[in-house]
PDB file of C-alpha atoms in Angstrom:
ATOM      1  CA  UNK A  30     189.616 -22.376 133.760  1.00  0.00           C
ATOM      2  CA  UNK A  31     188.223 -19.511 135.369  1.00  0.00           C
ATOM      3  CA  UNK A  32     185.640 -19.693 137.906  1.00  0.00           C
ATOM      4  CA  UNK A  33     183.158 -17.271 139.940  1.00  0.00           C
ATOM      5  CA  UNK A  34     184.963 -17.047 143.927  1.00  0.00           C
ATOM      6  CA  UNK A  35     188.559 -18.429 142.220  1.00  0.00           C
ATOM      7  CA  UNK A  36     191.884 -16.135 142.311  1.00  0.00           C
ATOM      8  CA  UNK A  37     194.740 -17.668 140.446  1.00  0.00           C
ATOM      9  CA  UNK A  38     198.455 -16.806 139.873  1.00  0.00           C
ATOM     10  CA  UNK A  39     201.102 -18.760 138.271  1.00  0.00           C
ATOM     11  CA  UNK A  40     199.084 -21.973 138.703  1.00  0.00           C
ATOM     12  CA  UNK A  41     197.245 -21.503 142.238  1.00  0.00           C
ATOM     13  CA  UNK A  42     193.614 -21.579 142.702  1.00  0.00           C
ATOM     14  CA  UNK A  43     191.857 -20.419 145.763  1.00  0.00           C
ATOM     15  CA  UNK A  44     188.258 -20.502 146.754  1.00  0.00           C
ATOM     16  CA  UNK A  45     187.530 -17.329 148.397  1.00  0.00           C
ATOM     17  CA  UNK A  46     184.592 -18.612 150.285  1.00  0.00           C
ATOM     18  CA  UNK A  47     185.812 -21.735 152.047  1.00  0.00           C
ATOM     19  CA  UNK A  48     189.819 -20.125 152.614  1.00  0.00           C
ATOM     20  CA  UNK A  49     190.537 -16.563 154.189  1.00  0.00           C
ATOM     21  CA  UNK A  50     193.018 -14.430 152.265  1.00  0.00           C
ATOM     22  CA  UNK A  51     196.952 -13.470 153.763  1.00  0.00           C
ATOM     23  CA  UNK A  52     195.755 -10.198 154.197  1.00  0.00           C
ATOM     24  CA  UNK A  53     198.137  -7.606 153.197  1.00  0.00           C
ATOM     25  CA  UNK A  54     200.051  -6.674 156.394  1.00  0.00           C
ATOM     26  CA  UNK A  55     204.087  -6.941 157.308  1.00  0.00           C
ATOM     27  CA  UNK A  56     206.345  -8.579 154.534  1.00  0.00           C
ATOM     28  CA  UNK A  57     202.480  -9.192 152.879  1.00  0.00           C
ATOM     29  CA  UNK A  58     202.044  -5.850 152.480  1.00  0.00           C
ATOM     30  CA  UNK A  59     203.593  -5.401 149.642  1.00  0.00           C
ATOM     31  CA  UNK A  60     202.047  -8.664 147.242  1.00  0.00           C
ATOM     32  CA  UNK A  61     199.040  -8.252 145.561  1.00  0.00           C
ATOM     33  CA  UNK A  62     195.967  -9.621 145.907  1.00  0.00           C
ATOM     34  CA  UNK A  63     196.439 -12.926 143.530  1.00  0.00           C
ATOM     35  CA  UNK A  64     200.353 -13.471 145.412  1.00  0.00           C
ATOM     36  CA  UNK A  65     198.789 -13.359 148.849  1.00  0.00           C
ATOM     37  CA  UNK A  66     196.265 -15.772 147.454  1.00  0.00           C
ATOM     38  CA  UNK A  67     198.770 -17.868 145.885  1.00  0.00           C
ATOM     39  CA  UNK A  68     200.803 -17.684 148.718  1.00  0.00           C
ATOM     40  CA  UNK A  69     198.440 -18.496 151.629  1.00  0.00           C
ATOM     41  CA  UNK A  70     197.782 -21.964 149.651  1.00  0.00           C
ATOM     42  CA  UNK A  71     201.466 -23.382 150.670  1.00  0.00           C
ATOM     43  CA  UNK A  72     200.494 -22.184 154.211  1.00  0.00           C
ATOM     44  CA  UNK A  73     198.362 -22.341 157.180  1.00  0.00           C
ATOM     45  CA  UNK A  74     196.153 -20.564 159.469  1.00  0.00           C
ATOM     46  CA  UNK A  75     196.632 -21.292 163.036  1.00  0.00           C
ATOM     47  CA  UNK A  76     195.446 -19.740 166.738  1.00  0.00           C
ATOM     48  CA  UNK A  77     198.028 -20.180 169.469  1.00  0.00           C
ATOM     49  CA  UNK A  78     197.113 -19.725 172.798  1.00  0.00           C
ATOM     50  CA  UNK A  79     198.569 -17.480 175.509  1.00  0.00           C
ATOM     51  CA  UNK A  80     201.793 -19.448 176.915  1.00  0.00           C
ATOM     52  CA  UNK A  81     202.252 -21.317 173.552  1.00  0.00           C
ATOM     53  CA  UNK A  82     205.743 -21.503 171.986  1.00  0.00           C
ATOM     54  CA  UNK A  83     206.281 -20.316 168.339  1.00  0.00           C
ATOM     55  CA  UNK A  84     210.236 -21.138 168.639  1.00  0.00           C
ATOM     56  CA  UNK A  85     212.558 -22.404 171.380  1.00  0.00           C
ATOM     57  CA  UNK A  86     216.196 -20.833 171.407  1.00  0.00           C
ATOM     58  CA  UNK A  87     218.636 -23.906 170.233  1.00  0.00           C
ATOM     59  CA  UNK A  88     215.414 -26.038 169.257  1.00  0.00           C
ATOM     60  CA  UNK A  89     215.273 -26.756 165.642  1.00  0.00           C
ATOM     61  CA  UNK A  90     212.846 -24.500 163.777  1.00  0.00           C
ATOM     62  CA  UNK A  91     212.005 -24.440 159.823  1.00  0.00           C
ATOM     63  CA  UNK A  92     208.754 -22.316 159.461  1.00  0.00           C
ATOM     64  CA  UNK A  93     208.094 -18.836 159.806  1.00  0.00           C
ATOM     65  CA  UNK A  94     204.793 -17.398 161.324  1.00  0.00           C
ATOM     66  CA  UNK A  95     203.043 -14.210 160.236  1.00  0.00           C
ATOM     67  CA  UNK A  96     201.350 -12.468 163.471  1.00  0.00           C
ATOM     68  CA  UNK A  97     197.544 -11.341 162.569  1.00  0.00           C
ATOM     69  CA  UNK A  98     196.450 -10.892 165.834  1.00  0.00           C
ATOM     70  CA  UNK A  99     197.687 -11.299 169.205  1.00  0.00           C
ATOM     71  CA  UNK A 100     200.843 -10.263 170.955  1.00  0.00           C
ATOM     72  CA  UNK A 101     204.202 -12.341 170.956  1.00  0.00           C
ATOM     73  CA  UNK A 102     207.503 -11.753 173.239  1.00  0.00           C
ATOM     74  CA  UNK A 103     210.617 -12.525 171.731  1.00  0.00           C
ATOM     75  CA  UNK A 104     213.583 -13.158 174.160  1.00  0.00           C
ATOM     76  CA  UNK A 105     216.975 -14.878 174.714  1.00  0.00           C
ATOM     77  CA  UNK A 106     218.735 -17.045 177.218  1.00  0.00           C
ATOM     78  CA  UNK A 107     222.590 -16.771 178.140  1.00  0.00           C
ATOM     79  CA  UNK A 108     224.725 -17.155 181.241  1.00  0.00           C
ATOM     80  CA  UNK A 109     221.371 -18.106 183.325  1.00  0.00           C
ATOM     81  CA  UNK A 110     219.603 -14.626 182.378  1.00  0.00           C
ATOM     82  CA  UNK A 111     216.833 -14.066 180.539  1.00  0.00           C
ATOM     83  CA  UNK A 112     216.419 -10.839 178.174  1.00  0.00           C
ATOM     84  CA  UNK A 113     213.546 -10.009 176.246  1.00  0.00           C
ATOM     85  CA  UNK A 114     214.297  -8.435 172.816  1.00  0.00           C
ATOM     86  CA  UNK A 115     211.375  -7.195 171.432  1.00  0.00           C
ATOM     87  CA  UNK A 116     207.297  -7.587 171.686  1.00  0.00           C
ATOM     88  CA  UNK A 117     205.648  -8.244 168.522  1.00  0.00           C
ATOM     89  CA  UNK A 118     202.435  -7.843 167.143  1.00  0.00           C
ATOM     90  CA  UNK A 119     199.794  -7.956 163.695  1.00  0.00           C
ATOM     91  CA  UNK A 120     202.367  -8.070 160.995  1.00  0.00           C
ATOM     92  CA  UNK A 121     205.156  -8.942 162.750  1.00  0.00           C
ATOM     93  CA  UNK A 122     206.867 -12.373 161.596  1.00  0.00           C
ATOM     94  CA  UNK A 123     209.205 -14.848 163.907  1.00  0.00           C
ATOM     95  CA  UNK A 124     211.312 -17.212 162.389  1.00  0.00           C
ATOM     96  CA  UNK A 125     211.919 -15.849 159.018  1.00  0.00           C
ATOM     97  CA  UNK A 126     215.800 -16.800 159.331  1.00  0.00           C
ATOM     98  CA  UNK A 127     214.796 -20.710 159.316  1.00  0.00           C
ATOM     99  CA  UNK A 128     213.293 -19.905 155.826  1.00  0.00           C
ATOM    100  CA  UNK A 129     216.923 -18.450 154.247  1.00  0.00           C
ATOM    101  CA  UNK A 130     219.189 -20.035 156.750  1.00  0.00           C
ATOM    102  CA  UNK A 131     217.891 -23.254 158.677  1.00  0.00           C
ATOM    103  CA  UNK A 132     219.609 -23.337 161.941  1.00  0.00           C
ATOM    104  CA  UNK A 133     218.315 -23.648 165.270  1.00  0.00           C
ATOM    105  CA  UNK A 134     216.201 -20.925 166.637  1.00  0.00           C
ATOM    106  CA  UNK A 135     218.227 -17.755 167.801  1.00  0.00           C
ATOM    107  CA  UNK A 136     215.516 -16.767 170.396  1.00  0.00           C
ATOM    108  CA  UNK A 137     212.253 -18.141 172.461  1.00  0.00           C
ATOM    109  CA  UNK A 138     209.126 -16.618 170.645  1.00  0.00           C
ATOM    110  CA  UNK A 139     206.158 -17.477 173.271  1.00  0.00           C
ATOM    111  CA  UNK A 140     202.257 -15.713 173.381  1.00  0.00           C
ATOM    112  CA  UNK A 141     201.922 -13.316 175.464  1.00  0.00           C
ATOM    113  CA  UNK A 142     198.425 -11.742 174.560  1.00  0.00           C
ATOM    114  CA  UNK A 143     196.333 -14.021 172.710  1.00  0.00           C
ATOM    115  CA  UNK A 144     195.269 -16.162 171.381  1.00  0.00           C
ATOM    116  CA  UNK A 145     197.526 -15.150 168.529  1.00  0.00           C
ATOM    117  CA  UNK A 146     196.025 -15.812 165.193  1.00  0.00           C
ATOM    118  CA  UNK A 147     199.125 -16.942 162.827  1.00  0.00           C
ATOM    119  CA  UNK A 148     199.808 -17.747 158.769  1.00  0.00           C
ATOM    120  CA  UNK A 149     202.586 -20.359 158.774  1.00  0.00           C
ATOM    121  CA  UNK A 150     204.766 -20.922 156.198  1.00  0.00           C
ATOM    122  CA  UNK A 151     207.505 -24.445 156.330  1.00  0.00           C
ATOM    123  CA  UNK A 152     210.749 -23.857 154.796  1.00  0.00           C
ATOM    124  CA  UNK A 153     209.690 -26.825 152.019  1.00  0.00           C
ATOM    125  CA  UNK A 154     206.736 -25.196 150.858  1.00  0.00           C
ATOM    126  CA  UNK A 155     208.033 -21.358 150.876  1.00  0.00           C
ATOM    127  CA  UNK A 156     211.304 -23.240 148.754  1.00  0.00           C
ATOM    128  CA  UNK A 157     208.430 -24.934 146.579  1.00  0.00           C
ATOM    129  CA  UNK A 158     206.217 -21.443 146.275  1.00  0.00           C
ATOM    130  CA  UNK A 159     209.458 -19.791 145.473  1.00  0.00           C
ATOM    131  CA  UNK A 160     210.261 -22.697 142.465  1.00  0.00           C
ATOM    132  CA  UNK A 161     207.020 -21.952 141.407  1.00  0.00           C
ATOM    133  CA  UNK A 162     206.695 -18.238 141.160  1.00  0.00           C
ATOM    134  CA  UNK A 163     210.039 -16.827 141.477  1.00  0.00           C
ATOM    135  CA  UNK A 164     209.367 -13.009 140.476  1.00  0.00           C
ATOM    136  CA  UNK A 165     207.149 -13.429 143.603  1.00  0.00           C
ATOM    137  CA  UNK A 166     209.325 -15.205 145.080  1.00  0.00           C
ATOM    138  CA  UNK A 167     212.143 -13.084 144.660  1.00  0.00           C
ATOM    139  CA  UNK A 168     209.967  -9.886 145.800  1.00  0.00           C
ATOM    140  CA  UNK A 169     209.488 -12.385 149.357  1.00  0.00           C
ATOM    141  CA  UNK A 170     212.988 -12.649 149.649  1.00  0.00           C
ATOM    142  CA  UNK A 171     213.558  -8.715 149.546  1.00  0.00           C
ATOM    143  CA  UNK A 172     210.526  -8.232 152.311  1.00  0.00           C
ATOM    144  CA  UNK A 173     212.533 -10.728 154.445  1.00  0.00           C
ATOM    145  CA  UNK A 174     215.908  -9.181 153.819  1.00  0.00           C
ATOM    146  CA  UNK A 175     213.916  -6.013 154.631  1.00  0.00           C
ATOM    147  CA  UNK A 176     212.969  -7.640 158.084  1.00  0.00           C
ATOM    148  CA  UNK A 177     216.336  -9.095 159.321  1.00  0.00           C
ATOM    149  CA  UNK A 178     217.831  -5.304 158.207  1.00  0.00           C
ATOM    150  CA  UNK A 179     216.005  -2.950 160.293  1.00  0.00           C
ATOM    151  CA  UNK A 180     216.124  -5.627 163.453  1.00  0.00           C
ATOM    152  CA  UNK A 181     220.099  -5.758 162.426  1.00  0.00           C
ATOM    153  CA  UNK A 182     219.780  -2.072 162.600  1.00  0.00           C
ATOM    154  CA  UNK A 183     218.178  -1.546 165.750  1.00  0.00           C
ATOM    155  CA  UNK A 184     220.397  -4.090 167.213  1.00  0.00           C
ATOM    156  CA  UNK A 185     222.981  -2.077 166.546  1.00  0.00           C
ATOM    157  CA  UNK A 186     221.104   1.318 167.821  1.00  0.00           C
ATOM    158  CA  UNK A 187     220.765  -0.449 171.340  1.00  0.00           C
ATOM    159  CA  UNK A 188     224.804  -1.687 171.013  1.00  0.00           C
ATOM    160  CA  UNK A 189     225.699   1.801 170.088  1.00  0.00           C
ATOM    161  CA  UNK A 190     223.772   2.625 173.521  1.00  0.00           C
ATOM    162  CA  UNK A 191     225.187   0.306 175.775  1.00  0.00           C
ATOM    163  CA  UNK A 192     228.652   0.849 174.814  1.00  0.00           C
ATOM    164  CA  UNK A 193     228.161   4.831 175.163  1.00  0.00           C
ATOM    165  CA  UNK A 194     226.576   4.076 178.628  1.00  0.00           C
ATOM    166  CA  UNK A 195     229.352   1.910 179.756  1.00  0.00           C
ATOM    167  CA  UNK A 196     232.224   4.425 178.233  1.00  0.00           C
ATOM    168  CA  UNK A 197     230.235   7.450 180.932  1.00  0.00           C
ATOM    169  CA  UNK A 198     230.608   4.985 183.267  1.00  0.00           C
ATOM    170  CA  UNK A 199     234.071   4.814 183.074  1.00  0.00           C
ATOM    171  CA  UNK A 200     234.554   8.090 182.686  1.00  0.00           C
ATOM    172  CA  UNK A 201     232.916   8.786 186.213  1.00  0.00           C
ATOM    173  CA  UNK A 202     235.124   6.307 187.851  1.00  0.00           C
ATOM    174  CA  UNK A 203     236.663   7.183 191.364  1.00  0.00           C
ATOM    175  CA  UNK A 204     240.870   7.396 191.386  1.00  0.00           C
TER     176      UNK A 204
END
């Protein structure tokens, strides 16, 4: 059943004039044309102001948002202080670890420069695109697993850092 305007893979349809495409940027990137399109129907476009919440450390949380436009601040809370992580942008994504593990959000995600334009994904429908089209599926997975390595790796960069700072700093102590 092939029509003029229609993409399909593994049983989607999408009508290129009245949806927009995931366009292929971040953990996208890497999908082609038919998977974004396939994709993008178990999700939703979205525009966030500036100020809005994407994720509230210790809230509950079970989507994860591709950034298209916009900026987005991630930071933490502990012990009263407030540290910002990180400043996202286009093809950044924030709450991919509710999508493999569903726990309460690690971090505050909130719009900084805006409005942010967003695809969001639910953990119910990703599982559901996944049971559907798993070679895809399992090629989302590895993007993902991509993601959570390099921040695991830069996390450990900036530990690396702090501990050699500290260890100069004891070094230069008075006796």
């Amino acid at each position: 059943m092939e029509k003029v305007g229609m993409i399909t893979a593994k049983g989607c349809a999408m009508d290129l004039k009245t949806n927009s495409l995931l366009p292929a940027i971040g953990f996208a990137a890497g999908l082609t044309a038919d998977a974004r399109a396939c994709l993008c129907e178990f999700g939703r476009f979205a525009d966030r102001p500036v100020g809005s919440f994407l994720a509230k450390q210790g809230r509950p949380h079970h989507a994860m948002s591709l950034l298209l436009s916009g900026r987005v601040s991630v930071s933490v809370a502990a012990h009263g202080d407030h540290v910002e992580l990180g400043l996202l942008s286009a093809g950044d994504v924030v709450g991919e670890m509710s999508l493999i593990d569903p726990q309460v959000a690690s971090a505050t995600a909130r719009v900084v420069e805006g409005p942010a334009r967003l695809w969001i994904i639910e953990r119910v429908a990703f599982d559901r695109f996944v049971a559907q089209d798993s070679a895809t599926g399992s090629a989302l997975y590895k993007a993902l697993g991509k993601v959570l390595c390099k921040r695991v790796r830069a996390d450990s960069e900036l530990m690396l850092r702090k501990a050699e700072e500290m260890r100069s700093h004891l070094l230069d102590m008075d006796y």
